[in-house]
PDB file of C-alpha atoms in Angstrom:
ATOM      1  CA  UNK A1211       8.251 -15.009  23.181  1.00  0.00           C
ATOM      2  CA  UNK A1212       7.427 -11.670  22.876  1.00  0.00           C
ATOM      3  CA  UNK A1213       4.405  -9.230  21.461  1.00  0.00           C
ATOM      4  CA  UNK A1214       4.270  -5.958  21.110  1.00  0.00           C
ATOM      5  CA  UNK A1215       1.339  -3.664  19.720  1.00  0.00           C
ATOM      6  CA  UNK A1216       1.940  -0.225  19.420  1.00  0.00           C
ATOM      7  CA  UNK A1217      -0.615   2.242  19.962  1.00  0.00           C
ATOM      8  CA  UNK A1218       1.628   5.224  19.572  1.00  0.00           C
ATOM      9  CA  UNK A1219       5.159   5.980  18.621  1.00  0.00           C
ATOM     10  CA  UNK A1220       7.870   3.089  17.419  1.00  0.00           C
ATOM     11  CA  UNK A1221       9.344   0.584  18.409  1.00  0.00           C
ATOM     12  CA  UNK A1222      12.241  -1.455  17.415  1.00  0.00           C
ATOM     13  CA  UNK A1223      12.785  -5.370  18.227  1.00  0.00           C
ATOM     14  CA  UNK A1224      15.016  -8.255  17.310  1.00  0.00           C
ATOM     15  CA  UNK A1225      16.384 -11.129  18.339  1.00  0.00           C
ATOM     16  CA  UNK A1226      19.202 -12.107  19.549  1.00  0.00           C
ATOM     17  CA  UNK A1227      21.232 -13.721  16.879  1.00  0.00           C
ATOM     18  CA  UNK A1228      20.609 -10.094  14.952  1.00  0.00           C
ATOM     19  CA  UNK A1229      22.288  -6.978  15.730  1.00  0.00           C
ATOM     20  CA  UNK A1230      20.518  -3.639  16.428  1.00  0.00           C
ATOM     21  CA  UNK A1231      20.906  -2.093  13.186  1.00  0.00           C
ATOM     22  CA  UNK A1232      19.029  -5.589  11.596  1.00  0.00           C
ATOM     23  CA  UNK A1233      15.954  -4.747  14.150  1.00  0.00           C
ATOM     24  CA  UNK A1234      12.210  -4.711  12.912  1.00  0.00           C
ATOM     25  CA  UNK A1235      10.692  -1.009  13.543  1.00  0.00           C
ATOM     26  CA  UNK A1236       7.486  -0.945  14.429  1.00  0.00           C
ATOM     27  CA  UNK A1237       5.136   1.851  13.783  1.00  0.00           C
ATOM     28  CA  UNK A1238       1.379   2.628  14.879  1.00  0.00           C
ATOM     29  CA  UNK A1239      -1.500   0.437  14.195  1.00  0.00           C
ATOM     30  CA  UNK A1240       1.226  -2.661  14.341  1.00  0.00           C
ATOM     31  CA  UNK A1241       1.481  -5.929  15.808  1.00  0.00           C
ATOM     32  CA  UNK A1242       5.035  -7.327  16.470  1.00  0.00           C
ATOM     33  CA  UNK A1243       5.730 -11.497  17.575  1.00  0.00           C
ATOM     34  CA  UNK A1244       8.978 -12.502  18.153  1.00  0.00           C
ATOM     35  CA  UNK A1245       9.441 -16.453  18.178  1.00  0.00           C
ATOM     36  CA  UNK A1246      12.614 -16.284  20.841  1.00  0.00           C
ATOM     37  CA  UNK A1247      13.426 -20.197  19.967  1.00  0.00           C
ATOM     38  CA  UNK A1248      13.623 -19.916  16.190  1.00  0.00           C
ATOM     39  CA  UNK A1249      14.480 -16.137  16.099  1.00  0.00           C
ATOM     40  CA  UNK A1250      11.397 -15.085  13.717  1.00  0.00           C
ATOM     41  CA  UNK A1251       9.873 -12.139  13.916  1.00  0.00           C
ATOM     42  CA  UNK A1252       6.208 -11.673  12.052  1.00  0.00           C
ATOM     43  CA  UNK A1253       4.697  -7.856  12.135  1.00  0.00           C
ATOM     44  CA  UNK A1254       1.003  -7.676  11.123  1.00  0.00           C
ATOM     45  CA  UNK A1255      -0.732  -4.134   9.892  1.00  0.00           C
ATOM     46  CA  UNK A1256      -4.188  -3.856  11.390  1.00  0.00           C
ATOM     47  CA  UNK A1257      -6.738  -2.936  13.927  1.00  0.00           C
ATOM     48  CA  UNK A1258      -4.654  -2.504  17.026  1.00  0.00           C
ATOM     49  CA  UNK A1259      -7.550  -3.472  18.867  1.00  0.00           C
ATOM     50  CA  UNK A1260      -7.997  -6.604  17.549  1.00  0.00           C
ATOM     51  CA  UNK A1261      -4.968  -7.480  19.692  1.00  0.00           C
ATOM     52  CA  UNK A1262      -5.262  -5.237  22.392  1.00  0.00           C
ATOM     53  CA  UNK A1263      -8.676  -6.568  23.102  1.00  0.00           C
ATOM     54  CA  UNK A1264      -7.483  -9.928  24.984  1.00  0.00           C
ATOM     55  CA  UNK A1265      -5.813  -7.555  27.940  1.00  0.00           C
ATOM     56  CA  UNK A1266      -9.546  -6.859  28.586  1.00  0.00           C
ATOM     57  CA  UNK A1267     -10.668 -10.419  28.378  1.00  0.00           C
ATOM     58  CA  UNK A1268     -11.970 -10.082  25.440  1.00  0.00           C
ATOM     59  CA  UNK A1269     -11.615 -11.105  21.981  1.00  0.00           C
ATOM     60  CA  UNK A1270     -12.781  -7.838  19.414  1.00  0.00           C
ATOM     61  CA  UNK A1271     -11.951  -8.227  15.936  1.00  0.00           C
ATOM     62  CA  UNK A1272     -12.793  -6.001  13.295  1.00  0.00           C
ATOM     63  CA  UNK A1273     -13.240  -7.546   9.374  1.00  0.00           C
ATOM     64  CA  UNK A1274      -9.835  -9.423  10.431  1.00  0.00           C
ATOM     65  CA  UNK A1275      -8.888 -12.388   8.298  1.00  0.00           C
ATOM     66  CA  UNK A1276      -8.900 -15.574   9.695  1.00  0.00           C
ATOM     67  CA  UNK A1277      -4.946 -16.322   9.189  1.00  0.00           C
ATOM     68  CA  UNK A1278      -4.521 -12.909  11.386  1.00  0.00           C
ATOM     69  CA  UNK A1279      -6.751 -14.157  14.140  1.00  0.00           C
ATOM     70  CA  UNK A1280      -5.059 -17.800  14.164  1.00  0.00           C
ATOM     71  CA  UNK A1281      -2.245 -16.365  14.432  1.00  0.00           C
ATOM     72  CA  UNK A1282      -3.059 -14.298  17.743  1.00  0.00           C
ATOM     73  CA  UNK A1283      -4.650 -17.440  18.975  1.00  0.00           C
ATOM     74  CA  UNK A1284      -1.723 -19.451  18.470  1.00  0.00           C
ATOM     75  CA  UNK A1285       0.389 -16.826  20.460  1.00  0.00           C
ATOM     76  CA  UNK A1286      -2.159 -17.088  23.263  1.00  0.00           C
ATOM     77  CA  UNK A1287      -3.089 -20.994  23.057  1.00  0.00           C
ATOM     78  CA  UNK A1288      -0.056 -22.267  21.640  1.00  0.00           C
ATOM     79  CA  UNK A1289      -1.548 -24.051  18.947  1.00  0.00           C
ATOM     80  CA  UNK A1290      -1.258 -24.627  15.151  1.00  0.00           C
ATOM     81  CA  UNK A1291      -3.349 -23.553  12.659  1.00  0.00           C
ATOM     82  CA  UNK A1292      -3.891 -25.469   8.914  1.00  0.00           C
ATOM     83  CA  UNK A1293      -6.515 -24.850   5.937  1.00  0.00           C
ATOM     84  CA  UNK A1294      -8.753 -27.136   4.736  1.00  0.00           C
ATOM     85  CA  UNK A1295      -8.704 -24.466   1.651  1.00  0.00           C
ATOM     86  CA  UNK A1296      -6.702 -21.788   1.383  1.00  0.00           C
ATOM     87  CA  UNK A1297      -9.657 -19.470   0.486  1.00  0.00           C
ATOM     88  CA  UNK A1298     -10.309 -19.714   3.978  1.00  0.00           C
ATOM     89  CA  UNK A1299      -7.873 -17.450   5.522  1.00  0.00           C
ATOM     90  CA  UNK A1300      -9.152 -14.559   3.568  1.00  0.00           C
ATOM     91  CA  UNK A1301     -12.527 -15.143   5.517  1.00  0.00           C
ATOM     92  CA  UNK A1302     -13.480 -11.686   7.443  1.00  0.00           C
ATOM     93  CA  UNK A1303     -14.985 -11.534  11.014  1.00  0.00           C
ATOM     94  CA  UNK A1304     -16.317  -9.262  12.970  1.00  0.00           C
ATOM     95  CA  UNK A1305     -17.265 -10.105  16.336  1.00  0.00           C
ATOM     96  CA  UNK A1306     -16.397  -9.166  19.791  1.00  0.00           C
ATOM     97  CA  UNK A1307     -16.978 -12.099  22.755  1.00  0.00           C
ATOM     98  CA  UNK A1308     -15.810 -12.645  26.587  1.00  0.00           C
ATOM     99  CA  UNK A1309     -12.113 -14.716  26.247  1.00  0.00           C
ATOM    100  CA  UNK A1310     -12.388 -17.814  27.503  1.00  0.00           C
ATOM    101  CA  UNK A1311     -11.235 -21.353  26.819  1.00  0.00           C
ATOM    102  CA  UNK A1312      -9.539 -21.968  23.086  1.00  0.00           C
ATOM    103  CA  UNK A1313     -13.031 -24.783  22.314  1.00  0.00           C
ATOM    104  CA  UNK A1314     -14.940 -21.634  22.911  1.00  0.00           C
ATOM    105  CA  UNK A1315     -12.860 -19.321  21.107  1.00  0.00           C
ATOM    106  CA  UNK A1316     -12.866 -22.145  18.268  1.00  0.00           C
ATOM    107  CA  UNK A1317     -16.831 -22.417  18.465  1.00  0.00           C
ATOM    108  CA  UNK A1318     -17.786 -18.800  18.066  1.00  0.00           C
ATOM    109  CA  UNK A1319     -15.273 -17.883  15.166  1.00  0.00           C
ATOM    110  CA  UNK A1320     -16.649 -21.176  13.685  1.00  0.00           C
ATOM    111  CA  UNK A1321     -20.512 -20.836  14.117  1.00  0.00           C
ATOM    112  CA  UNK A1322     -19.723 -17.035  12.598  1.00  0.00           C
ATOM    113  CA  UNK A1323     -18.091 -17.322   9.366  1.00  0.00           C
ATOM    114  CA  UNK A1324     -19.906 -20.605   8.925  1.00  0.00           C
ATOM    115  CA  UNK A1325     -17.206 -23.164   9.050  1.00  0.00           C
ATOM    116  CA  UNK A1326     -15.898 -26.513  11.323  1.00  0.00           C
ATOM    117  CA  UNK A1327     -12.814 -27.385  12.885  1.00  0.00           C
ATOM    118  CA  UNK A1328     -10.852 -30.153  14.381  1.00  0.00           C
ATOM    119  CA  UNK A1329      -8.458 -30.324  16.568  1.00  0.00           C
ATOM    120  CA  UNK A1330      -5.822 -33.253  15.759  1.00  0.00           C
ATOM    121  CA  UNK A1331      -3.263 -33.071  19.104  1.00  0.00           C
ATOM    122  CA  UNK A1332      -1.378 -29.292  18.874  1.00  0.00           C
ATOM    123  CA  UNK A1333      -3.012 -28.528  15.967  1.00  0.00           C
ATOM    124  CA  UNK A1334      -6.507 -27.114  14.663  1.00  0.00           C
ATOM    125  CA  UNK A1335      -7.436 -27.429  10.891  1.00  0.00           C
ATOM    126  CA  UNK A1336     -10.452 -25.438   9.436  1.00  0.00           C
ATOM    127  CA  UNK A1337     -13.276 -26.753   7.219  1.00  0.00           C
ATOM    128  CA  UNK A1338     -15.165 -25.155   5.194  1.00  0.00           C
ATOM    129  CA  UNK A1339     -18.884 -25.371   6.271  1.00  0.00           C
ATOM    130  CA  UNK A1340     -20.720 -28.827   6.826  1.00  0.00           C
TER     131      UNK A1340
END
């Protein structure tokens, strides 16, 4: 797969199956994920640092949404993400922490916005709050 942020400047990617004239231009302050196997590419608009963060070993994220931050953590961990309740991707956190294993990843973003998890093979699903 491949991830690009860009800090400054564009950038244009797409897959294979696509030609160059189909590619996804990227702009400052964007995230881009391209999904080589199924040919998908997502783009996300916000805090470039919230993804640049990781390079540091570190995990900094700025009133990001939950979906947005499961979403980097599935491009790091490989894992899938599902919702208990949907008004839990909307959930905001702030937080900055030393990267480390996805449980302790899992445990601070939990014990922060107040919510559980489980993990059920690939997969983590969100609860709201016990």
């Amino acid at each position: 797969n491949v991830q690009v942020t860009v800090t400054e400047g564009k950038v244009s990617i797409w897959a294979e199956q696509q030609s160059e004239s189909e590619a996804t231009e990227l702009i400052p302050g964007q995230f881009g994920y391209l999904d080589l196997s199924a040919g998908t590419i997502t783009v996300d608009d916000f805090e470039v640092h919230n993804y640049l963060s990781w390079m540091n070993g570190r995990f900094k994220f700025y009133q990001a949404p939950l979906e947005q931050i499961s979403r980097q953590l599935h491009h790091l961990y490989g894992v899938s993400f599902v919702y208990a309740a949907d008004s839990l991707k909307t959930r905001a956190l702030t937080t900055d922490f030393q990267r480390a294993s996805l449980d302790n990843a899992l445990e601070v973003i939990a014990l922060t916005l107040n919510i559980s998890y489980r993990i059920e093979g690939e997969e983590v699903v969100w609860l709201a709050g016990e």
